[in-house]
């Protein structure tokens, strides 16, 4: 685990990690994430690309998730997010980046197609992840089976509330999403988890010290042999160490 200072520290550390990963290979399959946490990392990667330090020409990418029902052009879709904040600024060819299609006519079939495409591309080499305040990874909400593959989910109220800031009203936040499953995520060869902000303290504490259990999806990561966690000081300080409460007279 690496503890860094602030958003900039997190972005630099994560971008450097990804660039080092890419330097060691002629080609790579990256699993990517959305949300607020990786925005700075994408910015930093774009800057490094513009400085000639990294190319994405031989990179394939697969995003973790997408809302059901939003068109790619909808400013709240993850397609739009990825294009605006990353893909349109780098040299990844159009046919090499992928997100689940949230407007597919047959959503179940889309889940299978997405899995198949990941397999055909050789599987994910490095998966970038964020964590929800409730411990979700991707859109795998508490209670999701650790054996889950790419599937359709009903979003938790807490997740819809957390994401409502991007929409005009909470009613506009989609109720469903397609997400890679926990088992699909754990198949990545390496995982890079970014944790930022004091509101993530509890989830981080569970990840580090809690029992491995489906109630807290992120605890599944403890079963993976190669996870790197980059955490900012705010999240780290907010994460309770079991028993430590007593030190303060609790
Ligand atoms: P955030 O989301 O980066 O917007 O906090 C992380 C997540 O929910 O996975």
CSV table of C-alpha atoms and ligand atoms in Angstrom, one decimal:
chain,number,residue,atom,x,y,z
A,1,UNK,CA,0.0,0.0,0.0
A,2,UNK,CA,1.2,3.4,-0.9
A,3,UNK,CA,0.0,6.5,1.1
A,4,UNK,CA,0.2,9.8,-0.8
A,5,UNK,CA,-0.7,13.4,-0.2
A,6,UNK,CA,-3.8,14.8,-1.8
A,7,UNK,CA,-5.5,14.4,-5.2
A,8,UNK,CA,-2.3,15.4,-7.1
A,9,UNK,CA,-0.2,12.9,-5.3
A,10,UNK,CA,-2.7,10.1,-6.0
A,11,UNK,CA,-2.9,11.0,-9.7
A,12,UNK,CA,0.8,11.1,-10.2
A,13,UNK,CA,1.5,7.9,-8.3
A,14,UNK,CA,-1.3,6.0,-10.2
A,15,UNK,CA,-0.3,7.4,-13.6
A,16,UNK,CA,3.3,6.5,-13.0
A,17,UNK,CA,2.3,3.0,-12.0
A,18,UNK,CA,0.3,2.5,-15.2
A,19,UNK,CA,3.1,4.0,-17.4
A,20,UNK,CA,5.6,1.6,-15.8
A,21,UNK,CA,3.2,-1.3,-16.4
A,22,UNK,CA,2.9,-0.3,-20.1
A,23,UNK,CA,6.7,0.1,-20.5
A,24,UNK,CA,7.3,-3.5,-19.6
A,25,UNK,CA,5.0,-4.8,-22.4
A,26,UNK,CA,4.6,-4.4,-26.2
A,27,UNK,CA,0.8,-4.5,-25.7
A,28,UNK,CA,-1.6,-4.5,-22.7
A,29,UNK,CA,-5.2,-4.9,-21.9
A,30,UNK,CA,-6.3,-2.3,-19.3
A,31,UNK,CA,-9.4,-2.5,-17.2
A,32,UNK,CA,-10.6,1.0,-16.5
A,33,UNK,CA,-12.9,2.7,-14.0
A,34,UNK,CA,-15.0,5.9,-13.8
A,35,UNK,CA,-16.1,8.0,-10.8
A,36,UNK,CA,-14.3,11.0,-9.4
A,37,UNK,CA,-11.2,9.2,-8.1
A,38,UNK,CA,-9.5,8.3,-11.4
A,39,UNK,CA,-10.2,11.7,-13.1
A,40,UNK,CA,-6.8,13.1,-12.0
A,41,UNK,CA,-5.0,9.9,-13.1
A,42,UNK,CA,-6.4,10.2,-16.6
A,43,UNK,CA,-5.4,13.9,-16.7
A,44,UNK,CA,-1.9,12.9,-15.7
A,45,UNK,CA,-1.7,10.1,-18.3
A,46,UNK,CA,-2.9,12.5,-21.0
A,47,UNK,CA,-0.1,15.0,-19.9
A,48,UNK,CA,2.5,12.2,-20.0
A,49,UNK,CA,1.2,11.1,-23.4
A,50,UNK,CA,1.5,14.7,-24.7
A,51,UNK,CA,5.1,14.7,-23.4
A,52,UNK,CA,5.8,11.6,-25.4
A,53,UNK,CA,6.3,9.4,-22.3
A,54,UNK,CA,3.6,6.9,-23.1
A,55,UNK,CA,1.6,5.6,-26.1
A,56,UNK,CA,-1.7,3.7,-26.0
A,57,UNK,CA,-1.6,2.6,-29.6
A,58,UNK,CA,-1.2,-1.1,-28.5
A,59,UNK,CA,-3.5,-0.9,-25.6
A,60,UNK,CA,-7.0,-2.4,-25.4
A,61,UNK,CA,-9.3,-1.2,-22.7
A,62,UNK,CA,-12.4,-2.5,-21.0
A,63,UNK,CA,-14.4,-0.4,-18.6
A,64,UNK,CA,-15.9,-2.0,-15.5
A,65,UNK,CA,-19.4,-0.8,-15.9
A,66,UNK,CA,-22.0,1.4,-17.6
A,67,UNK,CA,-25.5,2.6,-16.8
A,68,UNK,CA,-28.4,0.9,-18.4
A,69,UNK,CA,-30.5,3.1,-20.6
A,70,UNK,CA,-28.2,6.0,-21.2
A,71,UNK,CA,-27.0,6.6,-24.8
A,72,UNK,CA,-23.3,7.0,-25.4
A,73,UNK,CA,-23.8,10.6,-26.1
A,74,UNK,CA,-25.6,11.2,-22.7
A,75,UNK,CA,-23.2,13.3,-20.7
A,76,UNK,CA,-23.8,11.1,-17.7
A,77,UNK,CA,-22.9,7.9,-19.5
A,78,UNK,CA,-19.6,6.3,-18.8
A,79,UNK,CA,-18.9,6.2,-22.6
A,80,UNK,CA,-19.1,10.0,-22.6
A,81,UNK,CA,-17.0,10.3,-19.5
A,82,UNK,CA,-14.2,8.1,-20.9
A,83,UNK,CA,-14.2,9.8,-24.3
A,84,UNK,CA,-14.2,13.3,-22.8
A,85,UNK,CA,-11.8,12.7,-20.0
A,86,UNK,CA,-9.4,10.2,-21.6
A,87,UNK,CA,-9.8,8.5,-24.9
A,88,UNK,CA,-10.2,11.6,-27.1
A,89,UNK,CA,-6.9,13.0,-25.8
A,90,UNK,CA,-4.7,9.9,-26.3
A,91,UNK,CA,-3.7,7.6,-29.2
A,92,UNK,CA,-5.8,4.6,-28.4
A,93,UNK,CA,-7.6,3.5,-31.6
A,94,UNK,CA,-11.4,3.8,-31.6
A,95,UNK,CA,-11.9,0.0,-32.0
A,96,UNK,CA,-9.6,-0.8,-29.1
A,97,UNK,CA,-11.6,0.7,-26.2
A,98,UNK,CA,-14.7,-1.0,-24.9
A,99,UNK,CA,-17.5,-0.4,-22.4
A,100,UNK,CA,-20.6,-2.4,-21.9
A,101,UNK,CA,-23.4,-1.2,-24.1
A,102,UNK,CA,-26.1,0.1,-21.7
A,103,UNK,CA,-28.6,0.6,-24.5
A,104,UNK,CA,-28.2,-2.9,-26.0
A,105,UNK,CA,-31.6,-4.4,-26.8
A,106,UNK,CA,-30.8,-7.6,-25.0
A,107,UNK,CA,-28.9,-6.5,-21.9
A,108,UNK,CA,-28.3,-10.1,-20.7
A,109,UNK,CA,-26.8,-11.1,-24.0
A,110,UNK,CA,-24.6,-7.9,-23.9
A,111,UNK,CA,-23.1,-9.2,-20.6
A,112,UNK,CA,-22.0,-12.4,-22.3
A,113,UNK,CA,-20.7,-10.6,-25.3
A,114,UNK,CA,-18.6,-8.3,-23.1
A,115,UNK,CA,-17.1,-11.2,-21.2
A,116,UNK,CA,-16.3,-13.0,-24.4
A,117,UNK,CA,-14.6,-10.0,-25.9
A,118,UNK,CA,-12.4,-9.6,-22.8
A,119,UNK,CA,-11.5,-13.3,-23.1
A,120,UNK,CA,-10.8,-13.0,-26.8
A,121,UNK,CA,-8.5,-10.0,-26.2
A,122,UNK,CA,-6.5,-12.1,-23.8
A,123,UNK,CA,-7.9,-11.1,-20.5
A,124,UNK,CA,-7.1,-8.0,-18.4
A,125,UNK,CA,-3.5,-7.3,-17.5
A,126,UNK,CA,-4.1,-4.4,-15.2
A,127,UNK,CA,-7.4,-3.4,-13.7
A,128,UNK,CA,-7.8,0.1,-12.3
A,129,UNK,CA,-10.4,0.2,-9.5
A,130,UNK,CA,-12.1,2.7,-7.2
A,131,UNK,CA,-14.1,1.8,-4.1
A,132,UNK,CA,-17.6,2.9,-3.1
A,133,UNK,CA,-18.4,4.2,0.4
A,134,UNK,CA,-20.3,1.0,0.9
A,135,UNK,CA,-17.3,-1.1,-0.3
A,136,UNK,CA,-18.6,-1.7,-3.8
A,137,UNK,CA,-16.2,-2.3,-6.6
A,138,UNK,CA,-17.5,-1.6,-10.1
A,139,UNK,CA,-21.2,-1.6,-9.5
A,140,UNK,CA,-21.0,-4.8,-7.5
A,141,UNK,CA,-23.1,-3.8,-4.5
A,142,UNK,CA,-22.9,-5.4,-1.0
A,143,UNK,CA,-24.2,-8.9,-1.1
A,144,UNK,CA,-23.0,-9.6,-4.7
A,145,UNK,CA,-21.7,-13.2,-5.1
A,146,UNK,CA,-17.9,-13.5,-5.3
A,147,UNK,CA,-18.6,-15.9,-8.2
A,148,UNK,CA,-20.4,-13.2,-10.2
A,149,UNK,CA,-19.5,-12.5,-13.8
A,150,UNK,CA,-20.5,-9.5,-15.9
A,151,UNK,CA,-24.2,-9.0,-15.0
A,152,UNK,CA,-27.0,-6.5,-14.7
A,153,UNK,CA,-27.5,-4.9,-11.3
A,154,UNK,CA,-30.0,-2.8,-9.4
A,155,UNK,CA,-28.1,0.1,-8.0
A,156,UNK,CA,-28.1,0.6,-4.2
A,157,UNK,CA,-29.9,3.8,-3.0
A,158,UNK,CA,-26.6,4.9,-1.5
A,159,UNK,CA,-24.9,4.6,-4.8
A,160,UNK,CA,-27.6,6.5,-6.6
A,161,UNK,CA,-27.4,9.2,-4.0
A,162,UNK,CA,-23.6,9.4,-4.3
A,163,UNK,CA,-23.9,9.7,-8.1
A,164,UNK,CA,-26.9,12.1,-8.0
A,165,UNK,CA,-24.5,15.1,-7.9
A,166,UNK,CA,-23.9,14.5,-11.7
A,167,UNK,CA,-27.6,14.5,-12.6
A,168,UNK,CA,-30.3,17.2,-12.4
A,169,UNK,CA,-32.3,15.2,-9.9
A,170,UNK,CA,-32.0,11.9,-8.1
A,171,UNK,CA,-34.9,10.5,-10.2
A,172,UNK,CA,-32.7,10.9,-13.3
A,173,UNK,CA,-30.0,8.5,-11.9
A,174,UNK,CA,-30.5,5.2,-13.7
A,175,UNK,CA,-31.7,2.3,-11.5
A,176,UNK,CA,-29.7,-0.3,-13.3
A,177,UNK,CA,-26.2,-0.9,-14.6
A,178,UNK,CA,-24.1,-3.5,-16.3
A,179,UNK,CA,-21.0,-4.3,-14.3
A,180,UNK,CA,-18.1,-6.8,-14.6
A,181,UNK,CA,-18.6,-9.3,-11.7
A,182,UNK,CA,-16.4,-9.9,-8.8
A,183,UNK,CA,-15.0,-13.1,-10.3
A,184,UNK,CA,-14.4,-11.3,-13.6
A,185,UNK,CA,-12.5,-8.5,-11.8
A,186,UNK,CA,-10.4,-10.9,-9.8
A,187,UNK,CA,-9.2,-12.5,-13.1
A,188,UNK,CA,-7.1,-9.5,-13.9
A,189,UNK,CA,-3.4,-10.3,-13.5
A,190,UNK,CA,-2.8,-7.1,-11.5
A,191,UNK,CA,-5.1,-4.7,-9.8
A,192,UNK,CA,-4.5,-1.1,-8.9
A,193,UNK,CA,-7.0,0.3,-6.4
A,194,UNK,CA,-7.3,4.0,-5.7
A,195,UNK,CA,-8.9,5.2,-2.5
A,196,UNK,CA,-9.3,9.0,-1.8
A,197,UNK,CA,-11.2,11.1,0.7
A,198,UNK,CA,-12.3,10.6,4.3
A,199,UNK,CA,-15.7,9.3,3.3
A,200,UNK,CA,-13.8,6.2,2.0
A,201,UNK,CA,-12.2,5.6,5.4
A,202,UNK,CA,-14.7,3.0,6.6
A,203,UNK,CA,-14.6,1.0,3.3
A,204,UNK,CA,-10.8,1.1,3.5
A,205,UNK,CA,-10.8,-0.1,7.0
A,206,UNK,CA,-13.0,-3.1,6.0
A,207,UNK,CA,-10.7,-3.8,3.0
A,208,UNK,CA,-7.6,-3.8,5.2
A,209,UNK,CA,-8.9,-5.4,8.4
A,210,UNK,CA,-12.5,-6.7,8.0
A,211,UNK,CA,-13.5,-10.3,7.3
A,212,UNK,CA,-13.5,-11.3,3.7
A,213,UNK,CA,-17.3,-11.4,3.0
A,214,UNK,CA,-19.8,-10.6,0.3
A,215,UNK,CA,-21.4,-7.8,2.4
A,216,UNK,CA,-18.3,-5.8,1.6
A,217,UNK,CA,-17.4,-6.6,-2.1
A,218,UNK,CA,-14.0,-5.0,-1.9
A,219,UNK,CA,-12.8,-7.6,0.7
A,220,UNK,CA,-12.8,-10.0,-2.3
A,221,UNK,CA,-9.6,-8.3,-3.3
A,222,UNK,CA,-7.8,-9.9,-0.4
A,223,UNK,CA,-8.1,-13.2,-2.4
A,224,UNK,CA,-6.1,-11.7,-5.3
A,225,UNK,CA,-2.3,-12.2,-5.3
A,226,UNK,CA,-1.4,-8.9,-6.9
A,227,UNK,CA,-3.2,-5.8,-5.6
A,228,UNK,CA,-1.6,-2.4,-5.2
A,229,UNK,CA,-3.5,0.1,-3.2
A,230,UNK,CA,-2.8,3.8,-3.5
A,231,UNK,CA,-4.5,5.8,-0.7
A,232,UNK,CA,-4.5,9.5,0.1
A,233,UNK,CA,-3.8,10.6,3.7
A,234,UNK,CA,-7.4,11.6,4.3
A,235,UNK,CA,-8.8,8.2,3.6
A,236,UNK,CA,-5.9,6.6,5.5
A,237,UNK,CA,-6.5,8.7,8.6
A,238,UNK,CA,-10.2,8.1,8.5
A,239,UNK,CA,-9.8,4.3,8.3
A,240,UNK,CA,-10.2,2.9,11.8
A,241,UNK,CA,-7.7,0.3,12.9
A,242,UNK,CA,-9.6,-2.4,14.9
A,243,UNK,CA,-9.1,-1.9,18.6
A,244,UNK,CA,-7.5,1.5,18.2
A,245,UNK,CA,-10.8,3.3,19.2
A,246,UNK,CA,-9.9,2.2,22.8
A,247,UNK,CA,-6.7,4.3,22.7
A,248,UNK,CA,-8.9,7.4,22.7
A,249,UNK,CA,-10.8,6.4,25.8
A,250,UNK,CA,-13.6,4.5,23.9
B,1,LIG,P1,-15.8,7.8,-6.7
B,1,LIG,O1,-16.5,6.4,-7.0
B,1,LIG,O2,-14.4,7.7,-7.3
B,1,LIG,O3,-16.7,8.7,-7.5
B,1,LIG,O4,-15.8,8.0,-5.3
B,1,LIG,C1,-15.8,5.2,-6.7
B,1,LIG,C2,-16.7,4.0,-6.9
B,1,LIG,O5,-17.9,4.2,-6.6
B,1,LIG,O6,-16.2,3.0,-7.3
